[in-house]
Short mmCIF file of C-alpha atoms in Angstrom, two decimals:
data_model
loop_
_atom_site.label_atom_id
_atom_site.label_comp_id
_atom_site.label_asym_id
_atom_site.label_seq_id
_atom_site.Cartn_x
_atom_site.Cartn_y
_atom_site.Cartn_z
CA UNK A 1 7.92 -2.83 26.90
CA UNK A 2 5.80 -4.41 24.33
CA UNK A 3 5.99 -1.41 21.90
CA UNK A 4 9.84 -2.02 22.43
CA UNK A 5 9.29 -5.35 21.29
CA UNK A 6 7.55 -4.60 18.39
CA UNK A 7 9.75 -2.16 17.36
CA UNK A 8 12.93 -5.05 17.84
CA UNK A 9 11.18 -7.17 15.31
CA UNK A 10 10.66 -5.18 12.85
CA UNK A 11 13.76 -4.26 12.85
CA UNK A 12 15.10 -7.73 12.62
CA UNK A 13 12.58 -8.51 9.43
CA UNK A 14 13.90 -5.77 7.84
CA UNK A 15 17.25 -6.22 7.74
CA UNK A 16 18.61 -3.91 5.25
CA UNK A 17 15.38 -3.40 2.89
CA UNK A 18 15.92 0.25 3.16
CA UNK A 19 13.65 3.02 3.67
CA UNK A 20 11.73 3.51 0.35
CA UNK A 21 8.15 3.95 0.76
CA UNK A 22 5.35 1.91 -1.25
CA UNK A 23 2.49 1.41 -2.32
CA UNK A 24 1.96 -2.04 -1.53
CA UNK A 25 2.47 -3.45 -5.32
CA UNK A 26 4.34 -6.36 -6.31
CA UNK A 27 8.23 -5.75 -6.63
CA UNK A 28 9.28 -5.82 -10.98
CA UNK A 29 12.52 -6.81 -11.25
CA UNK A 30 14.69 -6.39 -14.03
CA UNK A 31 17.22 -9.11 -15.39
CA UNK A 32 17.43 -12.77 -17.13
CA UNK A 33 14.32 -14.30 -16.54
CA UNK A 34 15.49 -17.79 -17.83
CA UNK A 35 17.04 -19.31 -15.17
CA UNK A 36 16.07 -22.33 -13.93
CA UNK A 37 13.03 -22.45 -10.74
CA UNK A 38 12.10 -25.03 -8.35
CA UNK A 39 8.36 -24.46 -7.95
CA UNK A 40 7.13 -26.24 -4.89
CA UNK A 41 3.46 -27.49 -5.35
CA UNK A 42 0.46 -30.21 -3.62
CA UNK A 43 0.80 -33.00 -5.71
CA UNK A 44 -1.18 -33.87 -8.53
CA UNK A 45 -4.93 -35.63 -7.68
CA UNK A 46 -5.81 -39.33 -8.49
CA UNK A 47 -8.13 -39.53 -10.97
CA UNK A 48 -11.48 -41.46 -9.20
CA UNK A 49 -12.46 -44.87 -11.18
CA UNK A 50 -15.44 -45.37 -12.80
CA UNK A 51 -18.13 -47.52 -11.04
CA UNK A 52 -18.40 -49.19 -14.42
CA UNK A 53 -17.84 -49.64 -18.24
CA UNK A 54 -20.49 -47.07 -18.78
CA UNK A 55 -19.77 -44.48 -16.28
CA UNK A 56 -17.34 -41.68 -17.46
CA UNK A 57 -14.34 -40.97 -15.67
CA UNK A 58 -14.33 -38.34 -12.99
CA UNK A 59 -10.93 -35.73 -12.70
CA UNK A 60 -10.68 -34.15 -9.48
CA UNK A 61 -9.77 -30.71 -9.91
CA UNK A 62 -5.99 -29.48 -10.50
CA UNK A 63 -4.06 -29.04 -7.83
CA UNK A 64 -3.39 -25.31 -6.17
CA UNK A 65 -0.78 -23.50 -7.89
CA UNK A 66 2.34 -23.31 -5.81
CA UNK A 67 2.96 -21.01 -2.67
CA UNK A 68 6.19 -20.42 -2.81
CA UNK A 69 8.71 -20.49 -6.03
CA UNK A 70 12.51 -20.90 -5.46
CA UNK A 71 15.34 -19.65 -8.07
CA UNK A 72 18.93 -21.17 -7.62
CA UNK A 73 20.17 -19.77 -11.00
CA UNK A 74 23.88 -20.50 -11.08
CA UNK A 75 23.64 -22.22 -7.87
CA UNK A 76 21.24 -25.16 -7.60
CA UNK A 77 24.12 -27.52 -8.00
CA UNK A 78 25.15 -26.56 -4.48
CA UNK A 79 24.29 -29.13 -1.94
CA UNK A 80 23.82 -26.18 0.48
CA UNK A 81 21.28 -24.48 -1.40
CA UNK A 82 19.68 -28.32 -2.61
CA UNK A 83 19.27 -28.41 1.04
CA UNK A 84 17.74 -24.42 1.45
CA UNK A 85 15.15 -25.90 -1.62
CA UNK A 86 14.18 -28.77 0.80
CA UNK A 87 14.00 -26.81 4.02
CA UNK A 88 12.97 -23.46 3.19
CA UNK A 89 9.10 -24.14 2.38
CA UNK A 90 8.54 -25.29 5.83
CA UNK A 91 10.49 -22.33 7.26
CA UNK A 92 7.98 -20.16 5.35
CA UNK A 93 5.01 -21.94 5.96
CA UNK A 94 5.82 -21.30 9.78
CA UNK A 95 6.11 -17.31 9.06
CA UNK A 96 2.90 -17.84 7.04
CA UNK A 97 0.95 -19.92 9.52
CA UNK A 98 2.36 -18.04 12.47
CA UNK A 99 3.39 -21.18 14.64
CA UNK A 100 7.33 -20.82 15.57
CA UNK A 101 6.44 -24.65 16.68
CA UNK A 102 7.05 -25.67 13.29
CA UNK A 103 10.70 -24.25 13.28
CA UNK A 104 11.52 -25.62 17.19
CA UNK A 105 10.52 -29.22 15.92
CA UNK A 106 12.28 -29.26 12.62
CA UNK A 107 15.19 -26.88 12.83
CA UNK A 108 18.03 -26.29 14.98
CA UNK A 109 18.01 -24.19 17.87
CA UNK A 110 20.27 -21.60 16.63
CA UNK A 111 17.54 -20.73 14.02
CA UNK A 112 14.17 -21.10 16.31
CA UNK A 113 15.99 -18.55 18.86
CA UNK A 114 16.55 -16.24 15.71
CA UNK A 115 13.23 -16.64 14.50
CA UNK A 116 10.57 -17.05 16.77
CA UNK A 117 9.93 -13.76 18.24
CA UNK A 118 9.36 -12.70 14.36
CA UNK A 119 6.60 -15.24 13.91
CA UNK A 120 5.03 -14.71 16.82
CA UNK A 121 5.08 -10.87 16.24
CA UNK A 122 3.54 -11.28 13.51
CA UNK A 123 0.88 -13.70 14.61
CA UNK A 124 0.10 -11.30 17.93
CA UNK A 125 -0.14 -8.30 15.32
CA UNK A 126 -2.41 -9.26 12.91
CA UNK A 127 0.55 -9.09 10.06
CA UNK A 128 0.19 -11.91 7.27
CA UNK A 129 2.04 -13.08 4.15
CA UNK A 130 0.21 -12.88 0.85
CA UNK A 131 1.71 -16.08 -1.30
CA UNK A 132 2.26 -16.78 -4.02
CA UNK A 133 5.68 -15.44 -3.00
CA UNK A 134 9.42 -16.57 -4.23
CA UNK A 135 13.27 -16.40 -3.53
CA UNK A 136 15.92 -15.64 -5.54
CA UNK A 137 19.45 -17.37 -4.67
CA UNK A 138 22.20 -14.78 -5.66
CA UNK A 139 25.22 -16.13 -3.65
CA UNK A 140 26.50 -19.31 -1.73
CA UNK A 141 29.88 -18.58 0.04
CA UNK A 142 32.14 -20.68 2.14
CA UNK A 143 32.62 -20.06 5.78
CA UNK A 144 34.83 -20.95 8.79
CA UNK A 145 33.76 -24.70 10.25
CA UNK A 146 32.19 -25.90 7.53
CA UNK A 147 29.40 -23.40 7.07
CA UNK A 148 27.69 -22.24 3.99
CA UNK A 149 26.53 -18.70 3.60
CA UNK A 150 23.73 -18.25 1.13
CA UNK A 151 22.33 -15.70 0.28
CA UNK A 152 18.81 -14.62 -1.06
CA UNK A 153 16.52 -11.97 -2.34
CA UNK A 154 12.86 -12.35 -0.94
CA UNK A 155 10.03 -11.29 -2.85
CA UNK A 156 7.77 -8.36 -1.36
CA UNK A 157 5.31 -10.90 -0.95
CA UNK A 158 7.43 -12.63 0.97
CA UNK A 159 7.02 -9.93 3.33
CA UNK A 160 4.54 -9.04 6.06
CA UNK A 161 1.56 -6.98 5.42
CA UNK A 162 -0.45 -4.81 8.38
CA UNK A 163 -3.65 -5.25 7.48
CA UNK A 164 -4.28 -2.31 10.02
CA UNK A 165 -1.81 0.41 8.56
CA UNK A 166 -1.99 -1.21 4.79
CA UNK A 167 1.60 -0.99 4.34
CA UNK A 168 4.27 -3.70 4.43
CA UNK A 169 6.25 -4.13 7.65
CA UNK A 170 9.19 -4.67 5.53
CA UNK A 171 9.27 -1.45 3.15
CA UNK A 172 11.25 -3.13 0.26
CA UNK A 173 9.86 -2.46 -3.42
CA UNK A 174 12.49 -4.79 -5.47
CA UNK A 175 12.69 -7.48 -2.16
CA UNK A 176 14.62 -7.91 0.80
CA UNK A 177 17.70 -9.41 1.31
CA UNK A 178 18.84 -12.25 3.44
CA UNK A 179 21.66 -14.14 4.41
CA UNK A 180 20.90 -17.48 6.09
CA UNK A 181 24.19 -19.58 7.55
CA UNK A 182 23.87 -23.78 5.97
CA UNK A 183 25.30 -26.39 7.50
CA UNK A 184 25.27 -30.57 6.83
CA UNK A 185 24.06 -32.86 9.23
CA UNK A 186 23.25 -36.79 9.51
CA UNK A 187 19.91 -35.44 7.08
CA UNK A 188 21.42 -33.59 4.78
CA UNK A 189 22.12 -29.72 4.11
CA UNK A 190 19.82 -27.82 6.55
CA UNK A 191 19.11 -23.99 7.42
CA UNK A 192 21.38 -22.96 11.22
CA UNK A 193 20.76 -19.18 11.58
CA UNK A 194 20.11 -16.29 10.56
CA UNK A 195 23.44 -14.04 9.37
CA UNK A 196 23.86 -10.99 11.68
CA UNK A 197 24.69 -8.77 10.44
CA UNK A 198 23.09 -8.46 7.60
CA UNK A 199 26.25 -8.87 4.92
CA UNK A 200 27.09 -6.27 2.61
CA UNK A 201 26.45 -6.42 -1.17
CA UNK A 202 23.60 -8.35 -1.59
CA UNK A 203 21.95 -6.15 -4.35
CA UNK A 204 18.23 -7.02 -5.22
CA UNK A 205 17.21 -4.07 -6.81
CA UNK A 206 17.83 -6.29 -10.67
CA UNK A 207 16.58 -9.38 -9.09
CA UNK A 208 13.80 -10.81 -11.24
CA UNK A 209 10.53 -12.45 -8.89
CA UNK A 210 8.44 -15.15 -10.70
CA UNK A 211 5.97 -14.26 -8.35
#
């Protein structure tokens, strides 16, 4: 039963990455690599005061490049995808920190019963993202009741790794596709669930990763 599980998971991750094999390198896209990025970051350090006239200034160190980088080329004027910028980090940071809490306390339900069994797969198998990782935006499409359809290309290191087989669970050289469904609340623009099926023609193979 657990093996059955497993198996359910993976396939879910996977979506339609396809069945190439790698060797664990980072995808190279090919395409414009001009447009526009949201780069999500800790913010910058204070800079400590001197005790006194005499005593130079102390700079605390720079702050940690970013984790996670987001493209919206042609669509970061869409409210729905201002609101995937805004909500997406934390989504990651639960598939990177393995706690599905994260996504029951800030999500709706419709997205923490589509994505908790994948984080805590992951988390009972050992498998771990390797940021710095991105997203690339390549669609944002009406749908019935108010919905927004946007759709993405995720990095390979966006990915899980097995640390035990060396391979990524999600076998996808130039990224995987994903489709997640928007919708606008009291807050704003937030992430409601996962699109299933996976819909057809989201090509990543020219998709261009800044990380």
């Amino acid at each position: 039963m657990r093996l059955a599980g497993v198996v359910t998971a993976i396939l879910l991750l996977a979506g339609c990455g396809g069945s190439e094999k790698n060797n664990g390198t980072l995808p190279v896209g090919v395409g414009d690599d001009s447009e526009p990025t949201v780069t999500l970051s800790s913010p910058a350090p204070r800079t400590s005061e001197p005790s006194n006239p005499g005593t130079p200034t102390r700079t605390a160190a720079p702050p940690r490049k970013a984790k996670l980088t987001i493209v919206t080329g042609n669509y970061g004027s869409t409210p729905a995808v201002q609101g995937l910028v805004a909500k997406y980090p934390l989504y990651f940071q639960a598939m990177a920190e393995g706690n599905s809490e994260l996504i029951k306390a800030n999500f709706p339900a419709f997205l923490y019963a589509d994505t908790a069994i994948n984080v805590e797969t992951a988390k009972s198998n050992g498998w771990v993202l390797r940021p710095p990782a991105s997203i690339v935006v390549v669609g944002a499409k009406p749908q019935p009741n108010g919905v927004v359809r946007v759709s993405l290309c995720r990095s390979q290191t966006a990915q899980y790794w097995n640390p035990k087989t060396k391979r990524w669970v999600v076998t996808a050289p130039h990224g995987a596709p994903q489709a997640i469904d928007m919708v606008r609340t009291g807050d704003g623009w937030t992430m409601y669930q996962m699109a299933k099926p996976m819909p057809k023609g989201i090509d990543c193979s020219k998709v261009r990763y800044p990380a």
